[in-house]
Short mmCIF file of C-alpha atoms in Angstrom, two decimals:
data_model
loop_
_atom_site.label_atom_id
_atom_site.label_comp_id
_atom_site.label_asym_id
_atom_site.label_seq_id
_atom_site.Cartn_x
_atom_site.Cartn_y
_atom_site.Cartn_z
CA MET A 361 0.02 0.00 0.02
CA PHE A 362 1.19 3.53 -0.77
CA LYS A 363 0.86 5.89 2.16
CA PHE A 364 0.31 9.70 2.17
CA LYS A 365 -0.74 12.38 4.55
CA VAL A 366 -3.22 15.25 4.44
CA ASP A 367 -3.23 17.50 7.46
CA ASN A 368 -1.24 14.95 9.40
CA GLN A 369 -3.89 12.36 8.82
CA SER A 370 -2.51 9.10 7.11
CA TYR A 371 -4.25 7.46 4.22
CA GLN A 372 -3.40 4.43 2.13
CA LEU A 373 -3.69 3.67 -1.58
CA PRO A 374 -3.37 0.29 -3.47
CA GLN A 375 -0.40 -0.01 -5.65
CA THR A 376 -1.52 -3.13 -7.71
CA PRO A 377 -4.93 -4.21 -9.25
CA TYR A 378 -4.78 -7.10 -6.80
CA GLU A 379 -5.25 -4.70 -3.86
CA VAL A 380 -8.39 -3.08 -5.72
CA THR A 381 -11.83 -4.83 -5.24
CA TYR A 382 -13.73 -5.92 -8.40
CA LYS A 383 -16.37 -3.24 -7.62
CA GLN A 384 -13.64 -0.44 -7.23
CA GLY A 385 -12.18 -1.50 -10.62
CA LEU A 386 -15.52 -0.99 -12.28
CA LYS A 387 -15.95 2.31 -10.54
CA ILE A 388 -12.57 3.44 -11.82
CA LYS A 389 -13.63 2.57 -15.39
CA GLU A 390 -16.90 4.42 -14.79
CA LEU A 391 -15.10 7.44 -13.54
CA GLU A 392 -12.96 7.49 -16.85
CA LYS A 393 -16.03 7.62 -18.81
CA THR A 394 -17.74 10.24 -16.68
CA PHE A 395 -14.74 12.65 -16.88
CA GLY A 396 -13.90 11.97 -20.62
CA GLY A 397 -10.52 10.44 -19.92
CA ILE A 398 -7.68 10.66 -17.52
CA ASN A 399 -7.76 14.23 -16.36
CA TYR A 400 -7.58 16.00 -13.04
CA GLY A 401 -11.30 15.34 -12.20
CA TYR A 402 -10.85 11.62 -12.85
CA LYS A 403 -7.55 11.40 -10.93
CA LEU A 404 -9.04 13.33 -7.91
CA ASN A 405 -12.23 11.19 -7.69
CA VAL A 406 -10.38 7.96 -8.09
CA LEU A 407 -7.91 8.76 -5.36
CA LYS A 408 -10.75 9.88 -3.12
CA MET A 409 -12.71 6.54 -3.67
CA LEU A 410 -9.53 4.30 -3.13
CA SER A 411 -8.17 6.10 0.00
CA GLY A 412 -11.40 7.41 1.57
CA CYS A 413 -9.90 10.85 1.97
CA GLU A 414 -12.58 13.37 1.26
CA ARG A 415 -10.18 16.37 1.78
CA LEU A 416 -8.10 15.64 -1.28
CA GLY A 417 -10.03 18.37 -3.07
CA GLU A 418 -8.00 20.86 -0.82
CA VAL A 419 -4.66 19.40 -2.12
CA VAL A 420 -3.21 21.42 -5.01
CA GLU A 421 -3.46 19.82 -8.63
CA GLU A 422 0.25 19.27 -8.83
CA GLU A 423 0.27 17.13 -5.69
CA ILE A 424 -2.63 15.03 -7.01
CA ASN A 425 -0.77 14.46 -10.27
CA LEU A 426 2.30 13.45 -8.27
CA ILE A 427 0.39 10.99 -6.06
CA PHE A 428 -1.33 9.46 -9.10
CA LYS A 429 1.79 9.20 -11.05
CA SER A 430 3.61 7.36 -8.12
CA LEU A 431 1.10 4.52 -8.19
CA PRO A 432 2.21 1.36 -10.20
CA LEU A 433 -1.55 0.66 -10.30
CA PHE A 434 -2.01 3.33 -13.00
CA GLY A 435 1.11 2.62 -15.03
CA GLN A 436 1.38 1.24 -18.58
CA ASP A 437 3.35 -1.99 -17.71
CA LEU A 438 1.25 -3.56 -15.18
CA ASP A 439 2.39 -7.17 -14.23
CA ILE A 440 -0.87 -9.10 -14.67
CA ALA A 441 -0.77 -12.89 -14.07
CA ILE A 442 -3.49 -15.41 -13.93
CA SER A 443 -3.74 -17.58 -10.75
CA ASP A 444 -4.32 -21.29 -11.14
CA THR A 445 -6.49 -21.37 -7.92
CA ILE A 446 -8.55 -18.80 -6.21
CA LEU A 447 -10.06 -19.00 -2.67
CA MET A 448 -13.68 -17.67 -2.29
CA SER A 449 -15.80 -18.21 0.80
CA GLY A 450 -13.33 -20.63 2.16
CA LYS A 451 -13.72 -22.84 -0.95
CA LYS A 452 -10.96 -23.40 -3.59
CA TYR A 453 -11.77 -22.80 -7.37
CA GLY A 454 -9.46 -23.89 -10.11
CA LEU A 455 -8.78 -22.34 -13.54
CA ILE A 456 -10.03 -24.39 -16.50
CA ASN A 457 -7.91 -25.56 -19.50
CA LEU A 458 -9.46 -23.51 -22.34
CA ASP A 459 -8.19 -26.19 -24.86
CA LYS A 460 -10.53 -28.59 -23.33
CA ILE A 461 -13.85 -26.57 -23.30
CA SER A 462 -16.73 -27.81 -25.41
CA VAL A 463 -18.33 -26.01 -28.42
CA GLN A 464 -21.21 -25.01 -26.19
CA GLU A 465 -18.83 -23.39 -23.64
CA PHE A 466 -17.14 -21.48 -26.44
CA ILE A 467 -20.54 -20.30 -27.71
CA ASP A 468 -21.62 -19.15 -24.28
CA ILE A 469 -18.50 -17.17 -23.59
CA GLU A 470 -18.50 -15.53 -27.09
CA GLU A 471 -22.12 -14.52 -26.68
CA LEU A 472 -21.43 -13.02 -23.35
CA LEU A 473 -18.53 -10.83 -24.78
CA ARG A 474 -20.26 -10.05 -27.98
CA ASN A 475 -23.30 -8.67 -26.11
CA SER A 476 -21.29 -6.51 -23.85
CA ILE A 477 -20.71 -2.83 -24.34
CA ASP A 478 -17.57 -3.00 -22.39
CA LEU A 479 -15.65 -6.19 -21.83
CA TYR A 480 -14.69 -5.20 -18.30
CA ASP A 481 -18.48 -5.26 -17.37
CA VAL A 482 -18.66 -8.95 -17.98
CA SER A 483 -15.29 -9.98 -16.64
CA SER A 484 -17.03 -11.29 -13.48
CA SER A 485 -19.25 -13.59 -15.60
CA LEU A 486 -16.38 -14.74 -17.52
CA SER A 487 -14.46 -15.37 -14.35
CA ALA A 488 -17.31 -17.39 -12.95
CA ILE A 489 -17.07 -19.56 -16.03
CA VAL A 490 -13.21 -20.19 -16.13
CA TYR A 491 -13.07 -20.72 -12.47
CA ARG A 492 -14.82 -23.81 -11.11
CA PRO A 493 -15.02 -25.70 -7.85
CA ILE A 494 -12.08 -28.14 -7.62
CA SER A 495 -13.30 -31.72 -7.43
CA VAL A 496 -10.03 -33.78 -7.36
CA VAL A 497 -6.58 -32.76 -6.18
CA ARG A 498 -3.50 -34.88 -7.41
CA LYS A 499 -0.19 -34.43 -5.46
CA SER A 500 2.34 -36.38 -7.60
CA LEU A 501 6.09 -35.61 -7.26
CA ILE A 502 6.37 -35.11 -10.91
CA THR A 503 3.50 -32.53 -11.11
CA ARG A 504 5.11 -30.55 -8.34
CA ILE A 505 8.60 -30.42 -10.02
CA LEU A 506 7.07 -29.53 -13.49
CA ASN A 507 4.90 -26.86 -11.73
CA LEU A 508 8.05 -25.42 -10.13
CA ARG A 509 9.72 -25.23 -13.58
CA LEU A 510 6.59 -23.57 -15.19
CA LYS A 511 6.90 -20.56 -12.74
CA PHE A 512 9.60 -19.32 -14.84
CA LEU A 513 7.80 -19.29 -18.07
CA LYS A 514 7.51 -15.87 -19.57
CA ASN A 515 4.09 -16.29 -21.30
CA ARG A 516 1.75 -17.02 -18.44
CA PHE A 517 -1.34 -16.61 -20.30
CA ILE A 518 -0.73 -19.36 -22.93
CA LYS A 519 0.22 -22.32 -20.73
CA PRO A 520 -0.51 -21.68 -17.04
CA TYR A 521 -2.46 -25.05 -17.05
CA ALA A 522 0.13 -27.50 -18.37
CA CYS A 523 0.70 -29.43 -15.21
CA ARG A 524 -2.18 -28.63 -12.96
CA ASP A 525 -2.52 -30.89 -9.90
CA TYR A 526 -6.33 -30.70 -9.78
CA GLU A 527 -9.52 -31.40 -11.69
CA VAL A 528 -12.46 -29.05 -11.59
CA ASN A 529 -16.33 -29.61 -11.97
CA GLY A 530 -17.88 -29.91 -15.42
CA TYR A 531 -19.56 -26.92 -17.12
CA ASP A 532 -22.97 -25.85 -15.78
CA LEU A 533 -24.05 -22.42 -17.01
CA GLU A 534 -26.71 -21.96 -14.32
CA GLU A 535 -24.28 -22.80 -11.64
CA SER A 536 -21.69 -20.25 -13.22
CA ASP A 537 -24.43 -17.47 -13.29
CA ARG A 538 -25.14 -18.16 -9.63
CA ARG A 539 -21.30 -17.74 -8.92
CA VAL A 540 -21.02 -14.27 -10.52
CA LYS A 541 -22.28 -12.45 -7.27
CA LEU A 542 -19.52 -14.37 -5.37
CA VAL A 543 -16.84 -13.25 -7.83
CA GLU A 544 -18.19 -9.60 -7.74
CA GLU A 545 -17.98 -9.58 -3.90
CA GLN A 546 -14.62 -11.42 -3.41
CA PHE A 547 -12.48 -11.00 -6.58
CA SER A 548 -9.84 -8.47 -6.89
CA TRP A 549 -9.76 -6.27 -9.99
CA GLY A 550 -6.44 -7.84 -10.86
CA ASN A 551 -7.92 -11.29 -10.88
CA ALA A 552 -10.87 -10.07 -13.07
CA ILE A 553 -8.80 -8.36 -15.76
CA ALA A 554 -6.26 -11.44 -15.77
CA CYS A 555 -9.15 -13.73 -16.47
CA LEU A 556 -10.22 -11.39 -19.47
CA ALA A 557 -6.49 -11.29 -20.69
CA TYR A 558 -6.22 -15.12 -20.21
CA TYR A 559 -9.25 -15.71 -22.52
CA MET A 560 -8.36 -13.12 -25.14
CA ALA A 561 -4.70 -14.48 -25.49
CA TRP A 562 -6.24 -17.94 -25.86
CA LYS A 563 -8.71 -16.74 -28.34
CA ASN A 564 -5.92 -14.96 -30.53
CA LYS A 565 -4.04 -18.08 -30.38
CA ILE A 566 -6.72 -20.36 -31.74
CA ALA A 567 -7.75 -17.70 -34.33
CA LYS A 568 -4.18 -17.78 -35.79
CA THR A 569 -4.04 -21.61 -35.62
CA TYR A 570 -7.51 -22.04 -37.35
CA PHE A 571 -7.38 -18.99 -39.56
CA LEU A 572 -9.45 -20.78 -42.34
CA VAL A 573 -12.35 -20.59 -39.83
CA PHE A 574 -11.78 -17.30 -38.31
CA GLU A 575 -10.40 -15.39 -41.30
CA PRO A 576 -11.23 -17.35 -44.52
CA GLU A 577 -9.86 -15.90 -47.73
CA ASP A 578 -12.75 -15.03 -50.26
CA THR A 579 -11.78 -16.35 -53.60
CA GLU A 580 -13.42 -14.98 -56.80
CA GLU A 581 -15.30 -18.26 -57.05
CA GLN A 582 -16.63 -17.79 -53.69
CA GLN A 583 -17.58 -14.20 -54.21
CA GLY A 584 -19.52 -15.25 -57.34
CA ASP A 585 -21.34 -18.18 -55.66
CA GLU A 586 -22.82 -17.24 -52.42
CA GLU A 587 -24.74 -20.51 -52.04
CA ASP A 588 -21.40 -22.51 -51.96
CA LYS A 589 -19.74 -20.01 -49.66
CA SER A 590 -19.35 -21.49 -46.18
CA PRO A 591 -20.27 -19.39 -43.13
CA THR A 592 -17.48 -17.51 -41.25
CA MET A 593 -16.80 -16.60 -37.60
CA GLY A 594 -17.34 -12.98 -38.62
CA ASP A 595 -21.09 -13.61 -39.37
CA MET A 596 -23.70 -12.41 -37.18
CA TRP A 597 -24.28 -15.79 -35.32
CA GLY A 598 -20.61 -16.83 -35.55
CA MET A 599 -20.18 -20.53 -34.30
CA GLU A 600 -24.02 -21.04 -34.13
CA ASN A 601 -24.24 -20.30 -37.99
CA GLN A 602 -21.54 -22.74 -38.79
CA ILE A 603 -23.21 -25.47 -36.60
CA GLN A 604 -26.50 -24.73 -38.42
CA TYR A 605 -24.82 -24.90 -41.80
CA TYR A 606 -22.92 -28.02 -41.27
CA SER A 607 -25.81 -29.93 -39.43
CA GLY A 608 -28.16 -29.14 -42.09
CA GLY A 609 -30.48 -28.15 -39.21
CA ASP A 610 -30.68 -31.55 -37.81
CA PRO A 611 -31.25 -31.14 -33.96
CA VAL A 612 -29.34 -34.45 -33.16
CA GLN A 613 -26.39 -33.27 -35.13
CA ILE A 614 -26.45 -29.95 -33.68
CA ASP A 615 -26.40 -31.29 -30.15
CA ARG A 616 -23.56 -33.73 -31.30
CA PHE A 617 -21.51 -30.67 -32.53
CA LYS A 618 -21.98 -28.61 -29.38
CA SER A 619 -20.80 -31.58 -27.20
CA TRP A 620 -17.47 -31.74 -29.14
CA ASN A 621 -14.25 -30.36 -27.87
CA ILE A 622 -13.71 -26.76 -29.43
CA ARG A 623 -10.37 -27.65 -31.14
CA LYS A 624 -11.85 -30.90 -32.54
CA PHE A 625 -14.72 -28.93 -34.03
CA LEU A 626 -12.28 -26.16 -35.33
CA ARG A 627 -10.16 -28.68 -37.04
CA TYR A 628 -13.26 -30.20 -38.61
CA LEU A 629 -14.30 -26.60 -39.68
CA SER A 630 -10.85 -25.99 -41.22
CA TYR A 631 -11.01 -29.12 -43.18
CA ARG A 632 -14.59 -28.35 -44.53
CA ASN A 633 -13.50 -24.92 -45.46
CA GLN A 634 -10.38 -26.03 -47.11
CA ASP A 635 -12.36 -28.73 -49.07
CA ALA A 636 -14.97 -26.11 -50.27
CA LYS A 637 -12.06 -23.93 -51.56
CA GLN A 638 -10.48 -26.72 -53.38
CA LYS A 639 -13.74 -27.64 -55.06
CA ASN A 640 -14.40 -24.02 -56.16
CA LYS A 641 -11.04 -23.68 -57.88
#
């Protein structure tokens, strides 16, 4: 905590996003919109809110700028790292391996993000999905050694789950929805934005790997024949559109596709898109 004094009264300010509550983080974003950016009014009200010092308005602007600038919390190079496990209400929750989610889980997350005006506003809902109650804990010596080595990996968003020593409960959207309030009450702002960064880094990775699905090239043949053109992730309904297209509207096949592992389905779509391109040559 950063300490400062006003009229010999001591106050404290958080230095990292992990010392800021989730609700305070949302308030910081709201104040930025209210004051139209990071200006004196924004800085003053953020510092008031975080420190509880109402007399900051009596401090000269230069001092406010100096206090604000001294906080790593508002720096450009924040060290945000995702945590494998989180403790909420005395219960441990584990981070899921996004490579193992189902198509349905992917659809639900993408719909959540697509319908949000600001991604930070739904970071609690995303966190409630990617953190789930731990069901099984494994304590093998090999796992512990590998986990120790993985602490030194630079890219902590891409493979923070390679050697996890636990398993989490399966996906349940209703349970995740009930968990949102718990996240909003007990998560730090750092945990929430780390979850958002974790998912977006993974999404960018699979978008590059399966570029035929996410960014298909429009050939002249495809442009001239819309009926043969396969749907893309850029279409209005994204994944749902592709499932509908390749299932032919068959409810049984739709449910089957949605139960598939997301990477398995993306490989399938890549093959089908590539096959369609070859036929159109």
